Amino acid sequence: MYFYLTDDPVTLILLGICALSVVLTGLIYMLRVARVAKFEEDSSLRRPEKPDNEYLPASVIVYSQGDADNLSELLPVLLRQDYPAPYEIIVVNEGESADIRDAVSALRAVHHNLYLTFTPDGVRNLSRKKLAVTLGVKAARYPAVVLTTSAAMVESELWLQRMMRQFSPGSPVEIVLGYAYVDPSEDTAHGCRQRAFDYTADSARWISTALAGHPFRGTEYNLAYTKDVFLRNNGFARSLNLHYGDDDIFISEIANKKNTAVELSRESVVRLRYGNHPRNFSERALRRCFTESKISRRPRFLIPMSGWLQFVALGTGIAGGALSYPNLLPATGAAAFIIALIVMDILVWRSAMSALRSRKMLLTLPWLAATYPARRMWHRIRTRIGKQKRYTWT
């Protein structure tokens, strides 16, 4: 075994591809993943600079599916919001519910800005979620609506102020994309690390794309837009035949670089209840893959591409080192590239997962980052061959 500079063209090409793959992965990380962590830090440090009288009145729409306990926990926080302008809370429940009526009535006796409505029972061939949101938006008295659900928990009394600070008279902003995190302590089942990483990677994917000026989705648990942009688009008219799509298909129709802002400050983030349990995660992943397939201008590469690039780097590095044996210099160079890739995976993804309040991980990150696109591909295959309830007539 010895060390010397090789002139074998095959080895040089393989090592060149390995090095290029590492560099491209680093560029993707800087442009996408690291950008999300930096933006979150800046958003949390930046305080509202505009005076109180420039905040628009707001209508908070809470979608509920009969979960009175969660709603009873959420509503008091919403009613205590430190907001300098008038606001109202409209609870829209899916169908009639005595428990929901009791939960809201107990608070409405004291808070006259709280309202309740129900979607009609027995609705057929129509998305109940989209019907509920439509009823809430049309009932709203104020120009901007902020949407959440009883499956989320608002943890700060400044939530509404942070979500609404992007709106102001004369501003081009019509849509604000918020974020909902999953408490890692809620998921201890097998595969919890993979689910935590995939949720973070999916979130970084759509948030970073929006920051780059190409918004295509948000999250139904934390989203704001103006009534005007909703009505101009005729609401969910183009996707009424689908059960879901109110936060991706709809957003892709109305959002653009000029009218969309991202809000990631600590106070604006909400917590998603039970969002990372195995069954919930699987259903949400399959549902999201299906609705995203209906979006023409969604991002198809970059973050998922970084995973494939890592396998290319590993494969070409090993092949180049093996072909040059017993000369160990090419193998040493390939090992250096791969180690650099592993270190980059750990540093960049740990930063992103901390910013997005996910599980703390270390040595599992390189493997999860490399295999992320393969898991997305598997979800897409399952979506095509599965029998999930997608259309309103099924």
Tab-separated table of C-alpha atoms in Angstrom:
chain	number	residue	atom	x	y	z
A	1	MET	CA	0.000	0.000	0.000
A	2	TYR	CA	1.330	3.450	-0.888
A	3	PHE	CA	0.319	7.058	-1.599
A	4	TYR	CA	0.849	8.882	-4.886
A	5	LEU	CA	-1.071	11.129	-7.270
A	6	THR	CA	-2.996	8.999	-9.723
A	7	ASP	CA	-3.396	9.722	-13.422
A	8	ASP	CA	-6.042	7.049	-14.022
A	9	PRO	CA	-8.890	8.869	-15.828
A	10	VAL	CA	-11.662	6.629	-14.427
A	11	THR	CA	-10.528	7.196	-10.858
A	12	LEU	CA	-10.229	10.928	-11.428
A	13	ILE	CA	-13.718	11.108	-12.939
A	14	LEU	CA	-15.226	9.151	-10.041
A	15	LEU	CA	-13.517	11.334	-7.445
A	16	GLY	CA	-14.558	14.439	-9.378
A	17	ILE	CA	-18.202	13.323	-9.341
A	18	CYS	CA	-17.892	12.584	-5.616
A	19	ALA	CA	-16.504	16.057	-4.903
A	20	LEU	CA	-19.093	17.747	-7.139
A	21	SER	CA	-21.931	15.897	-5.396
A	22	VAL	CA	-20.677	17.086	-2.008
A	23	VAL	CA	-20.408	20.680	-3.240
A	24	LEU	CA	-23.898	20.629	-4.782
A	25	THR	CA	-25.364	19.181	-1.596
A	26	GLY	CA	-23.729	21.988	0.366
A	27	LEU	CA	-25.173	24.596	-1.999
A	28	ILE	CA	-28.671	23.138	-1.652
A	29	TYR	CA	-28.321	23.143	2.113
A	30	MET	CA	-27.210	26.774	2.144
A	31	LEU	CA	-29.937	27.919	-0.247
A	32	ARG	CA	-32.735	25.954	1.389
A	33	VAL	CA	-32.246	24.276	4.774
A	34	ALA	CA	-29.845	26.729	6.418
A	35	ARG	CA	-31.902	29.630	5.106
A	36	VAL	CA	-34.920	28.467	7.103
A	37	ALA	CA	-32.925	28.337	10.355
A	38	LYS	CA	-31.478	31.813	9.731
A	39	PHE	CA	-34.884	33.258	8.893
A	40	GLU	CA	-36.413	31.781	12.052
A	41	GLU	CA	-33.679	33.368	14.153
A	42	ASP	CA	-34.135	36.754	12.482
A	43	SER	CA	-37.932	36.567	12.807
A	44	SER	CA	-37.729	35.867	16.528
A	45	LEU	CA	-35.330	38.766	17.118
A	46	ARG	CA	-37.268	41.223	14.986
A	47	ARG	CA	-40.029	43.008	16.857
A	48	PRO	CA	-42.965	44.838	15.281
A	49	GLU	CA	-41.903	48.321	14.272
A	50	LYS	CA	-45.224	49.691	13.121
A	51	PRO	CA	-47.517	51.569	15.533
A	52	ASP	CA	-50.585	49.929	17.006
A	53	ASN	CA	-52.972	51.942	14.856
A	54	GLU	CA	-51.634	50.262	11.687
A	55	TYR	CA	-52.777	46.776	12.695
A	56	LEU	CA	-55.828	45.629	10.763
A	57	PRO	CA	-58.880	44.203	12.513
A	58	ALA	CA	-58.772	40.411	12.250
A	59	SER	CA	-61.136	37.446	12.181
A	60	VAL	CA	-59.770	34.214	13.646
A	61	ILE	CA	-61.469	31.138	12.171
A	62	VAL	CA	-61.192	27.923	14.187
A	63	TYR	CA	-62.173	24.710	12.423
A	64	SER	CA	-63.390	21.990	14.776
A	65	GLN	CA	-64.476	18.396	14.332
A	66	GLY	CA	-66.373	17.982	17.567
A	67	ASP	CA	-63.314	17.831	19.849
A	68	ALA	CA	-64.725	19.951	22.665
A	69	ASP	CA	-61.849	19.270	25.072
A	70	ASN	CA	-59.232	20.650	22.698
A	71	LEU	CA	-61.437	23.611	21.840
A	72	SER	CA	-61.962	24.404	25.528
A	73	GLU	CA	-58.198	24.574	25.930
A	74	LEU	CA	-57.601	26.639	22.801
A	75	LEU	CA	-60.311	29.302	23.062
A	76	PRO	CA	-59.175	30.942	26.350
A	77	VAL	CA	-55.722	31.552	24.837
A	78	LEU	CA	-57.267	33.079	21.722
A	79	LEU	CA	-59.505	35.298	23.811
A	80	ARG	CA	-56.483	36.571	25.796
A	81	GLN	CA	-54.540	37.666	22.723
A	82	ASP	CA	-52.593	40.898	23.149
A	83	TYR	CA	-53.775	42.513	19.942
A	84	PRO	CA	-53.999	46.298	19.440
A	85	ALA	CA	-56.961	46.200	17.028
A	86	PRO	CA	-60.440	44.659	17.187
A	87	TYR	CA	-60.663	40.948	16.500
A	88	GLU	CA	-63.272	38.231	16.531
A	89	ILE	CA	-63.168	34.456	16.874
A	90	ILE	CA	-65.435	32.322	14.714
A	91	VAL	CA	-65.661	28.634	15.578
A	92	VAL	CA	-66.943	26.514	12.702
A	93	ASN	CA	-67.723	22.961	13.744
A	94	GLU	CA	-68.288	20.063	11.393
A	95	GLY	CA	-71.975	19.324	12.000
A	96	GLU	CA	-74.092	19.979	15.084
A	97	SER	CA	-72.535	19.176	18.455
A	98	ALA	CA	-73.982	19.798	21.894
A	99	ASP	CA	-70.527	19.561	23.498
A	100	ILE	CA	-69.117	22.222	21.179
A	101	ARG	CA	-72.124	24.442	21.767
A	102	ASP	CA	-71.688	24.174	25.541
A	103	ALA	CA	-67.943	24.872	25.356
A	104	VAL	CA	-68.453	28.028	23.312
A	105	SER	CA	-71.555	29.245	25.166
A	106	ALA	CA	-69.738	29.206	28.497
A	107	LEU	CA	-67.156	31.641	27.130
A	108	ARG	CA	-69.493	33.691	24.955
A	109	ALA	CA	-71.353	34.902	28.019
A	110	VAL	CA	-68.249	36.951	28.869
A	111	HIS	CA	-66.583	37.408	25.481
A	112	HIS	CA	-68.880	38.979	22.910
A	113	ASN	CA	-66.331	38.676	20.104
A	114	LEU	CA	-66.748	34.887	20.082
A	115	TYR	CA	-69.122	33.249	17.602
A	116	LEU	CA	-70.152	29.716	16.683
A	117	THR	CA	-71.576	28.176	13.546
A	118	PHE	CA	-72.013	24.637	12.230
A	119	THR	CA	-71.743	23.081	8.806
A	120	PRO	CA	-74.938	21.307	7.697
A	121	ASP	CA	-75.238	17.650	8.638
A	122	GLY	CA	-75.333	15.096	5.845
A	123	VAL	CA	-73.242	17.067	3.366
A	124	ARG	CA	-72.425	14.956	0.308
A	125	ASN	CA	-70.006	15.409	-2.608
A	126	LEU	CA	-68.363	18.383	-0.926
A	127	SER	CA	-65.317	18.781	1.296
A	128	ARG	CA	-66.540	19.472	4.820
A	129	LYS	CA	-63.310	21.269	5.717
A	130	LYS	CA	-63.553	23.588	2.709
A	131	LEU	CA	-67.217	24.219	3.404
A	132	ALA	CA	-66.391	25.120	7.013
A	133	VAL	CA	-63.627	27.529	5.995
A	134	THR	CA	-65.855	29.107	3.353
A	135	LEU	CA	-68.625	29.667	5.909
A	136	GLY	CA	-66.108	31.185	8.312
A	137	VAL	CA	-64.595	33.538	5.740
A	138	LYS	CA	-67.984	34.751	4.541
A	139	ALA	CA	-69.127	35.282	8.130
A	140	ALA	CA	-65.982	37.257	8.999
A	141	ARG	CA	-66.540	40.966	9.555
A	142	TYR	CA	-62.916	42.020	9.200
A	143	PRO	CA	-60.635	42.235	6.128
A	144	ALA	CA	-58.071	39.620	7.185
A	145	VAL	CA	-58.725	36.078	8.411
A	146	VAL	CA	-56.330	33.917	10.424
A	147	LEU	CA	-57.057	30.197	10.286
A	148	THR	CA	-56.280	27.431	12.720
A	149	THR	CA	-57.988	24.285	13.972
A	150	SER	CA	-58.821	22.725	17.307
A	151	ALA	CA	-56.066	20.180	16.550
A	152	ALA	CA	-53.531	22.972	17.162
A	153	MET	CA	-52.615	24.799	20.353
A	154	VAL	CA	-51.663	28.471	20.398
A	155	GLU	CA	-48.962	28.925	23.023
A	156	SER	CA	-48.393	32.683	23.026
A	157	GLU	CA	-50.667	35.644	23.666
A	158	LEU	CA	-48.744	37.471	20.923
A	159	TRP	CA	-49.633	34.884	18.268
A	160	LEU	CA	-52.255	36.996	16.515
A	161	GLN	CA	-50.065	40.096	16.608
A	162	ARG	CA	-47.163	38.247	14.995
A	163	MET	CA	-49.342	36.640	12.317
A	164	MET	CA	-50.957	39.981	11.489
A	165	ARG	CA	-47.882	42.204	11.548
A	166	GLN	CA	-47.249	41.539	7.852
A	167	PHE	CA	-50.612	43.067	6.908
A	168	SER	CA	-51.043	46.824	6.813
A	169	PRO	CA	-53.000	49.397	4.780
A	170	GLY	CA	-51.439	49.752	1.349
A	171	SER	CA	-49.199	46.690	1.760
A	172	PRO	CA	-49.100	44.153	-1.111
A	173	VAL	CA	-49.097	41.261	1.394
A	174	GLU	CA	-52.313	39.234	1.163
A	175	ILE	CA	-51.120	35.879	2.520
A	176	VAL	CA	-49.052	34.981	5.592
A	177	LEU	CA	-47.726	31.448	5.963
A	178	GLY	CA	-47.276	30.396	9.585
A	179	TYR	CA	-45.829	27.198	11.014
A	180	ALA	CA	-47.085	24.389	13.268
A	181	TYR	CA	-44.580	22.194	15.086
A	182	VAL	CA	-44.942	18.709	16.523
A	183	ASP	CA	-43.916	18.185	20.137
A	184	PRO	CA	-41.292	15.397	19.971
A	185	SER	CA	-42.223	14.182	23.455
A	186	GLU	CA	-45.623	13.099	22.130
A	187	ASP	CA	-44.147	10.425	19.859
A	188	THR	CA	-42.118	7.623	21.422
A	189	ALA	CA	-43.238	4.810	19.096
A	190	HIS	CA	-40.900	2.965	16.747
A	191	GLY	CA	-39.742	5.205	13.912
A	192	CYS	CA	-40.168	8.438	15.866
A	193	ARG	CA	-36.820	9.821	14.689
A	194	GLN	CA	-37.658	9.185	11.056
A	195	ARG	CA	-41.056	10.836	11.412
A	196	ALA	CA	-39.533	13.838	13.172
A	197	PHE	CA	-36.930	14.276	10.443
A	198	ASP	CA	-39.423	13.865	7.593
A	199	TYR	CA	-41.789	16.429	9.124
A	200	THR	CA	-38.901	18.891	9.468
A	201	ALA	CA	-37.642	18.199	5.932
A	202	ASP	CA	-41.130	18.625	4.453
A	203	SER	CA	-41.564	21.881	6.370
A	204	ALA	CA	-38.143	23.189	5.335
A	205	ARG	CA	-39.029	22.317	1.745
A	206	TRP	CA	-42.134	24.486	1.510
A	207	ILE	CA	-40.900	27.264	3.822
A	208	SER	CA	-37.601	27.699	1.976
A	209	THR	CA	-39.414	27.706	-1.364
A	210	ALA	CA	-41.687	30.478	-0.116
A	211	LEU	CA	-38.670	32.442	1.132
A	212	ALA	CA	-37.152	32.077	-2.330
A	213	GLY	CA	-40.234	33.750	-3.814
A	214	HIS	CA	-42.095	30.659	-5.036
A	215	PRO	CA	-44.758	29.865	-2.414
A	216	PHE	CA	-46.866	26.808	-3.144
A	217	ARG	CA	-48.334	25.684	0.189
A	218	GLY	CA	-48.801	26.466	3.862
A	219	THR	CA	-50.189	24.610	6.841
A	220	GLU	CA	-53.873	24.446	7.679
A	221	TYR	CA	-53.052	24.889	11.368
A	222	ASN	CA	-51.544	28.366	11.025
A	223	LEU	CA	-52.429	30.431	7.986
A	224	ALA	CA	-53.688	33.935	7.235
A	225	TYR	CA	-55.003	35.708	4.165
A	226	THR	CA	-57.333	38.546	3.241
A	227	LYS	CA	-61.010	38.031	2.503
A	228	ASP	CA	-60.482	39.853	-0.772
A	229	VAL	CA	-57.948	37.369	-2.148
A	230	PHE	CA	-60.197	34.484	-1.091
A	231	LEU	CA	-63.232	35.930	-2.863
A	232	ARG	CA	-61.265	36.929	-5.982
A	233	ASN	CA	-60.251	33.296	-6.365
A	234	ASN	CA	-63.840	32.118	-5.832
A	235	GLY	CA	-62.631	30.315	-2.751
A	236	PHE	CA	-61.930	26.631	-3.318
A	237	ALA	CA	-63.928	26.466	-6.558
A	238	ARG	CA	-61.141	24.733	-8.516
A	239	SER	CA	-60.690	21.890	-6.020
A	240	LEU	CA	-64.160	21.299	-4.628
A	241	ASN	CA	-64.041	17.706	-5.844
A	242	LEU	CA	-61.143	16.967	-3.447
A	243	HIS	CA	-61.448	16.416	0.287
A	244	TYR	CA	-58.195	18.261	0.963
A	245	GLY	CA	-56.021	20.914	-0.654
A	246	ASP	CA	-57.195	23.976	1.281
A	247	ASP	CA	-53.627	24.793	2.330
A	248	ASP	CA	-51.654	23.730	-0.738
A	249	ILE	CA	-53.767	23.632	-3.915
A	250	PHE	CA	-55.596	26.780	-2.849
A	251	ILE	CA	-52.414	28.566	-1.723
A	252	SER	CA	-50.647	27.690	-4.974
A	253	GLU	CA	-53.520	29.381	-6.834
A	254	ILE	CA	-53.407	32.680	-4.934
A	255	ALA	CA	-49.801	33.040	-3.721
A	256	ASN	CA	-46.922	34.739	-5.500
A	257	LYS	CA	-43.655	36.418	-4.633
A	258	LYS	CA	-45.168	39.850	-3.978
A	259	ASN	CA	-48.309	39.000	-2.022
A	260	THR	CA	-46.966	36.283	0.300
A	261	ALA	CA	-44.944	36.534	3.517
A	262	VAL	CA	-43.601	33.880	5.873
A	263	GLU	CA	-43.892	34.267	9.653
A	264	LEU	CA	-41.607	32.093	11.787
A	265	SER	CA	-41.169	34.070	14.999
A	266	ARG	CA	-41.348	31.995	18.175
A	267	GLU	CA	-44.589	33.639	19.264
A	268	SER	CA	-46.311	32.926	15.948
A	269	VAL	CA	-45.693	29.164	15.956
A	270	VAL	CA	-48.476	26.827	17.103
A	271	ARG	CA	-48.196	23.282	18.397
A	272	LEU	CA	-49.854	20.456	16.500
A	273	ARG	CA	-51.472	17.961	18.837
A	274	TYR	CA	-50.767	14.288	18.167
A	275	GLY	CA	-49.316	15.197	14.798
A	276	ASN	CA	-46.425	12.766	14.669
A	277	HIS	CA	-48.021	9.541	15.810
A	278	PRO	CA	-47.455	6.754	13.275
A	279	ARG	CA	-50.988	6.570	11.896
A	280	ASN	CA	-51.519	10.338	11.794
A	281	PHE	CA	-48.153	10.911	10.159
A	282	SER	CA	-48.742	8.252	7.498
A	283	GLU	CA	-52.201	9.559	6.636
A	284	ARG	CA	-50.951	13.132	6.422
A	285	ALA	CA	-47.976	12.159	4.233
A	286	LEU	CA	-50.162	10.242	1.775
A	287	ARG	CA	-52.746	13.010	1.695
A	288	ARG	CA	-50.077	15.623	1.067
A	289	CYS	CA	-48.447	13.645	-1.742
A	290	PHE	CA	-51.793	13.367	-3.479
A	291	THR	CA	-52.768	17.037	-3.215
A	292	GLU	CA	-49.285	18.203	-4.230
A	293	SER	CA	-49.598	16.118	-7.397
A	294	LYS	CA	-52.363	18.548	-8.412
A	295	ILE	CA	-50.027	21.553	-8.165
A	296	SER	CA	-48.230	22.398	-11.396
A	297	ARG	CA	-45.577	24.749	-10.020
A	298	ARG	CA	-44.454	22.859	-6.951
A	299	PRO	CA	-40.722	22.328	-6.310
A	300	ARG	CA	-39.683	18.920	-7.596
A	301	PHE	CA	-35.981	18.926	-6.766
A	302	LEU	CA	-33.428	20.599	-4.467
A	303	ILE	CA	-34.008	19.271	-0.921
A	304	PRO	CA	-35.028	15.789	-2.190
A	305	MET	CA	-32.177	15.990	-4.724
A	306	SER	CA	-29.653	16.428	-1.909
A	307	GLY	CA	-30.444	12.899	-0.713
A	308	TRP	CA	-29.755	11.349	-4.115
A	309	LEU	CA	-26.540	13.369	-4.388
A	310	GLN	CA	-25.326	11.864	-1.139
A	311	PHE	CA	-25.719	8.336	-2.500
A	312	VAL	CA	-23.885	9.428	-5.655
A	313	ALA	CA	-21.057	10.840	-3.540
A	314	LEU	CA	-20.845	7.682	-1.456
A	315	GLY	CA	-20.967	5.330	-4.442
A	316	THR	CA	-18.424	7.177	-6.570
A	317	GLY	CA	-16.130	7.724	-3.590
A	318	ILE	CA	-16.066	4.026	-2.732
A	319	ALA	CA	-15.641	3.030	-6.377
A	320	GLY	CA	-12.794	5.500	-6.919
A	321	GLY	CA	-10.999	4.363	-3.792
A	322	ALA	CA	-11.410	0.679	-4.692
A	323	LEU	CA	-10.163	1.123	-8.272
A	324	SER	CA	-6.999	2.884	-7.120
A	325	TYR	CA	-6.011	0.236	-4.544
A	326	PRO	CA	-3.244	-0.293	-3.343
A	327	ASN	CA	-2.732	3.465	-3.833
A	328	LEU	CA	-4.490	4.921	-0.769
A	329	LEU	CA	-4.328	8.598	-1.721
A	330	PRO	CA	-7.565	8.587	-3.820
A	331	ALA	CA	-9.310	6.562	-1.105
A	332	THR	CA	-8.167	9.087	1.505
A	333	GLY	CA	-9.497	11.942	-0.594
A	334	ALA	CA	-12.836	10.179	-1.090
A	335	ALA	CA	-13.044	9.503	2.637
A	336	ALA	CA	-12.424	13.202	3.335
A	337	PHE	CA	-15.276	14.194	0.992
A	338	ILE	CA	-17.671	11.714	2.617
A	339	ILE	CA	-16.713	12.800	6.145
A	340	ALA	CA	-17.280	16.420	5.129
A	341	LEU	CA	-20.713	15.419	3.832
A	342	ILE	CA	-21.590	13.657	7.092
A	343	VAL	CA	-20.474	16.632	9.179
A	344	MET	CA	-22.473	18.980	6.951
A	345	ASP	CA	-25.579	16.795	7.335
A	346	ILE	CA	-25.310	16.902	11.095
A	347	LEU	CA	-24.612	20.630	11.421
A	348	VAL	CA	-27.194	21.870	8.923
A	349	TRP	CA	-30.048	19.562	9.876
A	350	ARG	CA	-29.500	19.952	13.635
A	351	SER	CA	-29.779	23.698	13.160
A	352	ALA	CA	-32.961	23.356	11.093
A	353	MET	CA	-34.564	20.903	13.513
A	354	SER	CA	-33.806	23.205	16.422
A	355	ALA	CA	-35.295	26.189	14.570
A	356	LEU	CA	-38.433	24.198	13.712
A	357	ARG	CA	-38.719	22.749	17.238
A	358	SER	CA	-38.186	19.142	16.283
A	359	ARG	CA	-36.433	16.243	17.987
A	360	LYS	CA	-32.733	16.613	18.776
A	361	MET	CA	-30.677	14.106	16.807
A	362	LEU	CA	-27.056	13.588	15.870
A	363	LEU	CA	-25.639	10.413	14.326
A	364	THR	CA	-28.901	9.327	12.661
A	365	LEU	CA	-29.155	12.559	10.650
A	366	PRO	CA	-26.875	11.607	7.717
A	367	TRP	CA	-28.787	8.396	7.057
A	368	LEU	CA	-32.195	10.056	7.401
A	369	ALA	CA	-31.134	12.922	5.115
A	370	ALA	CA	-29.824	10.542	2.448
A	371	THR	CA	-32.897	8.300	2.460
A	372	TYR	CA	-35.489	11.099	2.661
A	373	PRO	CA	-36.190	11.230	-1.118
A	374	ALA	CA	-36.634	7.445	-1.208
A	375	ARG	CA	-39.313	7.680	1.477
A	376	ARG	CA	-41.053	10.451	-0.456
A	377	MET	CA	-41.011	8.260	-3.547
A	378	TRP	CA	-42.542	5.392	-1.575
A	379	HIS	CA	-45.334	7.699	-0.356
A	380	ARG	CA	-46.050	8.740	-3.940
A	381	ILE	CA	-46.243	5.098	-5.024
A	382	ARG	CA	-48.625	4.302	-2.157
A	383	THR	CA	-50.743	7.285	-3.131
A	384	ARG	CA	-51.100	5.994	-6.671
A	385	ILE	CA	-51.977	2.411	-5.762
A	386	GLY	CA	-53.784	3.007	-2.467
A	387	LYS	CA	-57.450	3.530	-1.766
A	388	GLN	CA	-57.282	6.625	0.399
A	389	LYS	CA	-60.369	8.793	0.443
A	390	ARG	CA	-59.395	11.602	-1.916
A	391	TYR	CA	-62.454	12.717	-3.819
A	392	THR	CA	-65.678	13.961	-2.309
A	393	TRP	CA	-67.758	11.372	-4.108
A	394	THR	CA	-65.776	8.390	-2.717
